[in-house]
XYZ file of C-alpha atoms in Angstrom:
245
model
C 7.725 17.812 77.649
C 4.971 16.155 75.681
C 1.631 15.389 77.292
C 1.732 11.856 78.740
C -1.716 11.090 77.310
C -0.538 11.415 73.713
C -0.781 8.110 71.868
C 2.549 6.406 71.110
C 1.045 4.862 67.965
C 1.921 6.787 64.803
C 2.528 3.999 62.273
C -0.067 3.244 59.619
C 0.372 -0.465 58.847
C -0.571 -0.004 55.190
C 2.090 2.679 54.788
C 4.729 0.478 56.411
C 3.781 -2.372 54.085
C 3.952 -0.119 51.014
C 7.448 1.135 51.745
C 8.676 -2.197 53.070
C 7.850 -3.746 49.704
C 10.360 -1.335 48.112
C 13.245 -2.305 50.409
C 15.091 -4.602 47.985
C 15.979 -1.860 45.504
C 15.983 1.157 47.844
C 19.683 1.706 47.156
C 19.342 1.365 43.377
C 19.587 4.920 41.956
C 17.617 3.766 38.921
C 15.051 1.720 40.844
C 11.771 2.564 42.562
C 13.522 5.018 44.889
C 15.298 6.902 42.098
C 13.539 10.145 43.059
C 14.885 9.864 46.606
C 18.401 9.531 45.228
C 17.884 12.802 43.371
C 16.304 14.453 46.388
C 18.898 13.340 48.935
C 21.738 15.713 47.884
C 19.328 18.659 48.073
C 18.227 17.726 51.576
C 21.840 17.153 52.630
C 22.842 20.570 51.344
C 20.137 22.183 53.465
C 21.075 20.112 56.506
C 24.768 20.927 56.164
C 24.062 24.669 55.989
C 21.653 24.432 58.935
C 24.193 22.503 61.018
C 26.934 25.033 60.306
C 24.665 27.953 61.198
C 23.203 26.310 64.307
C 26.510 25.294 65.866
C 28.696 27.940 64.255
C 30.844 25.364 62.515
C 33.524 25.757 59.871
C 31.884 25.402 56.464
C 35.079 23.694 55.249
C 35.037 21.025 57.979
C 34.630 17.463 56.709
C 32.996 16.211 59.911
C 30.754 18.998 61.228
C 28.699 16.491 63.257
C 31.683 14.969 65.038
C 30.795 14.252 68.668
C 27.068 14.674 68.026
C 24.238 12.144 68.015
C 21.753 12.166 65.133
C 18.362 10.486 64.795
C 16.706 9.973 61.394
C 13.028 9.043 61.752
C 11.425 7.262 58.815
C 14.909 6.391 57.611
C 13.903 3.837 54.968
C 16.991 1.819 54.068
C 19.381 4.459 55.407
C 19.771 6.820 52.476
C 20.218 9.819 54.782
C 21.696 7.968 57.762
C 24.871 6.996 55.920
C 25.917 10.508 54.824
C 25.111 11.811 58.323
C 27.483 9.163 59.687
C 30.134 10.266 57.195
C 29.692 13.822 58.472
C 30.811 12.531 61.845
C 27.553 11.833 63.713
C 26.742 8.786 65.789
C 23.558 7.894 63.904
C 20.382 6.065 64.850
C 17.742 5.328 62.210
C 14.122 4.373 62.890
C 11.632 3.077 60.342
C 8.168 1.539 60.427
C 9.095 -1.286 58.020
C 11.299 -4.124 59.240
C 12.241 -4.879 55.614
C 13.747 -1.408 55.263
C 15.734 -1.771 58.460
C 17.097 -5.111 57.251
C 18.262 -3.489 54.019
C 19.706 -0.519 55.945
C 21.740 -2.743 58.255
C 23.112 -4.789 55.383
C 24.123 -1.712 53.395
C 25.770 0.003 56.369
C 27.658 -3.179 57.218
C 28.945 -3.446 53.639
C 30.001 0.219 53.778
C 31.797 -0.231 57.091
C 29.539 2.246 58.901
C 28.460 1.845 62.532
C 24.803 2.895 62.513
C 22.131 1.799 64.989
C 18.806 0.858 63.413
C 15.400 0.200 64.970
C 12.244 -1.136 63.313
C 8.925 -0.008 64.772
C 7.445 2.939 66.632
C 9.649 5.841 67.624
C 8.150 5.626 71.120
C 9.672 2.138 71.504
C 13.206 3.449 71.049
C 15.408 3.689 74.124
C 14.815 7.066 75.740
C 17.886 8.855 74.394
C 18.103 12.442 73.193
C 19.839 13.562 70.037
C 21.605 16.723 68.927
C 20.133 16.433 65.430
C 16.699 14.967 64.664
C 15.558 14.592 61.058
C 12.244 13.461 59.580
C 12.317 13.601 55.792
C 9.059 13.035 53.898
C 7.539 11.233 56.888
C 4.943 13.393 58.613
C 2.488 12.986 55.725
C 2.507 9.209 56.276
C 1.835 8.978 60.027
C -1.437 8.184 61.776
C -1.311 11.139 64.197
C 0.725 14.160 63.157
C 0.500 15.884 66.529
C 1.655 12.803 68.418
C 4.471 12.292 65.931
C 5.799 15.833 66.347
C 5.609 15.533 70.141
C 7.637 12.327 69.944
C 10.213 14.066 67.776
C 10.621 16.900 70.277
C 10.991 14.428 73.142
C 14.066 13.061 71.344
C 15.620 16.471 70.719
C 18.412 17.407 73.127
C 18.513 20.855 74.687
C 20.217 23.133 72.199
C 19.562 20.616 69.429
C 18.402 21.067 65.858
C 15.475 19.438 64.056
C 15.006 19.298 60.275
C 11.694 18.297 58.680
C 10.672 18.095 55.023
C 7.293 17.313 53.491
C 5.257 17.888 50.340
C 3.029 20.957 50.428
C -0.730 20.531 49.962
C -1.273 22.656 46.877
C -2.962 22.239 43.519
C 0.472 22.085 41.908
C 1.691 19.279 44.170
C -1.471 17.289 43.444
C -0.953 17.627 39.713
C 2.798 16.976 39.651
C 3.569 14.714 42.631
C 0.447 12.567 42.681
C -1.255 12.636 39.308
C 1.966 13.246 37.382
C 4.936 11.496 39.016
C 2.985 8.414 40.094
C 1.172 7.950 36.796
C 4.443 8.317 34.878
C 6.166 5.753 37.108
C 8.649 8.262 38.562
C 7.319 7.402 42.035
C 5.643 4.071 42.986
C 1.866 4.206 42.844
C 0.269 4.725 46.239
C 3.254 6.596 47.685
C 1.476 9.928 48.044
C -1.890 10.814 49.559
C -2.452 14.456 48.743
C -4.946 15.069 51.534
C -2.229 14.144 54.073
C 0.274 16.703 52.775
C 1.036 19.485 55.266
C 1.073 23.190 54.442
C 3.744 25.344 56.161
C 1.298 27.070 58.533
C 0.015 23.683 59.709
C 3.540 22.433 60.317
C 4.380 25.605 62.229
C 1.324 25.079 64.448
C 2.173 21.407 65.054
C 5.712 22.345 66.039
C 4.544 25.208 68.271
C 2.174 22.861 70.096
C 5.207 20.707 70.908
C 7.209 23.694 72.167
C 9.256 24.107 69.001
C 9.868 27.149 66.838
C 9.988 26.626 63.082
C 12.561 28.427 60.965
C 11.835 29.956 57.586
C 11.091 27.092 55.178
C 12.870 26.634 51.885
C 11.185 25.075 48.893
C 12.449 22.038 47.041
C 11.531 22.722 43.435
C 12.165 21.118 40.065
C 13.913 22.859 37.204
C 14.134 21.199 33.752
C 17.693 22.505 33.486
C 18.967 21.871 37.013
C 16.684 19.143 38.371
C 15.704 19.301 42.042
C 17.045 22.307 43.930
C 16.464 24.502 46.958
C 14.180 27.366 46.012
C 11.918 30.102 47.260
C 9.049 28.201 45.632
C 7.295 26.133 48.347
C 4.479 24.861 46.145
C 5.766 21.296 45.678
C 7.877 20.423 48.682
C 9.644 22.287 51.447
C 12.190 21.756 54.226
C 12.564 23.635 57.507
C 14.458 23.660 60.776
C 12.946 23.674 64.254
C 14.374 24.462 67.665
C 13.025 24.587 71.188
C 11.083 27.819 71.610
């Protein structure tokens, strides 16, 4: 269990305001979140493989998360929550920006999906535990990384699976993700703060401090021919599983 003295406050108000301002066109694949639309299938592919390996599921099954509860932290307008629901999970999404949660609820309702959404701190969520906990591109935006990871592990059910992704703090990520993608308008200005990126060893230490063991990370790299893809190259972005040690 996490130390009771750990602060429940992980939201940076300026970060919530930045992403909340993007809520209106979050679901537009050609809008300000276009890069997320390209990234989402890559993350889903990793998650699907991790789910099948963790629970020994049939790789041909359409609903590998049937009967399982999933929590997506930093869910934005639900871009990952909806496919997790279609994979069979009972999904809860949490985001710092109320505007994002409003957009997520409206989109899920229009799609006929029953997803529970909560705006605010993760610590404010009803004290449930989840079989699958995901936090995609979130840890670099929080006020206290250690507290955030402890809160994630408190939500993870025994025998559960966690999946985390984040940009890596390298010279290459600074050049391409911050100075390149933002200046070219591929990502909204102010989205990335390079000094807050987390290298794999730091993430492993944060997870270990919360009683979690990190799996071998996979890179998310860009190829001019294939676009974004899972890779052995961790220099831009990476994704990893975690389980109770």
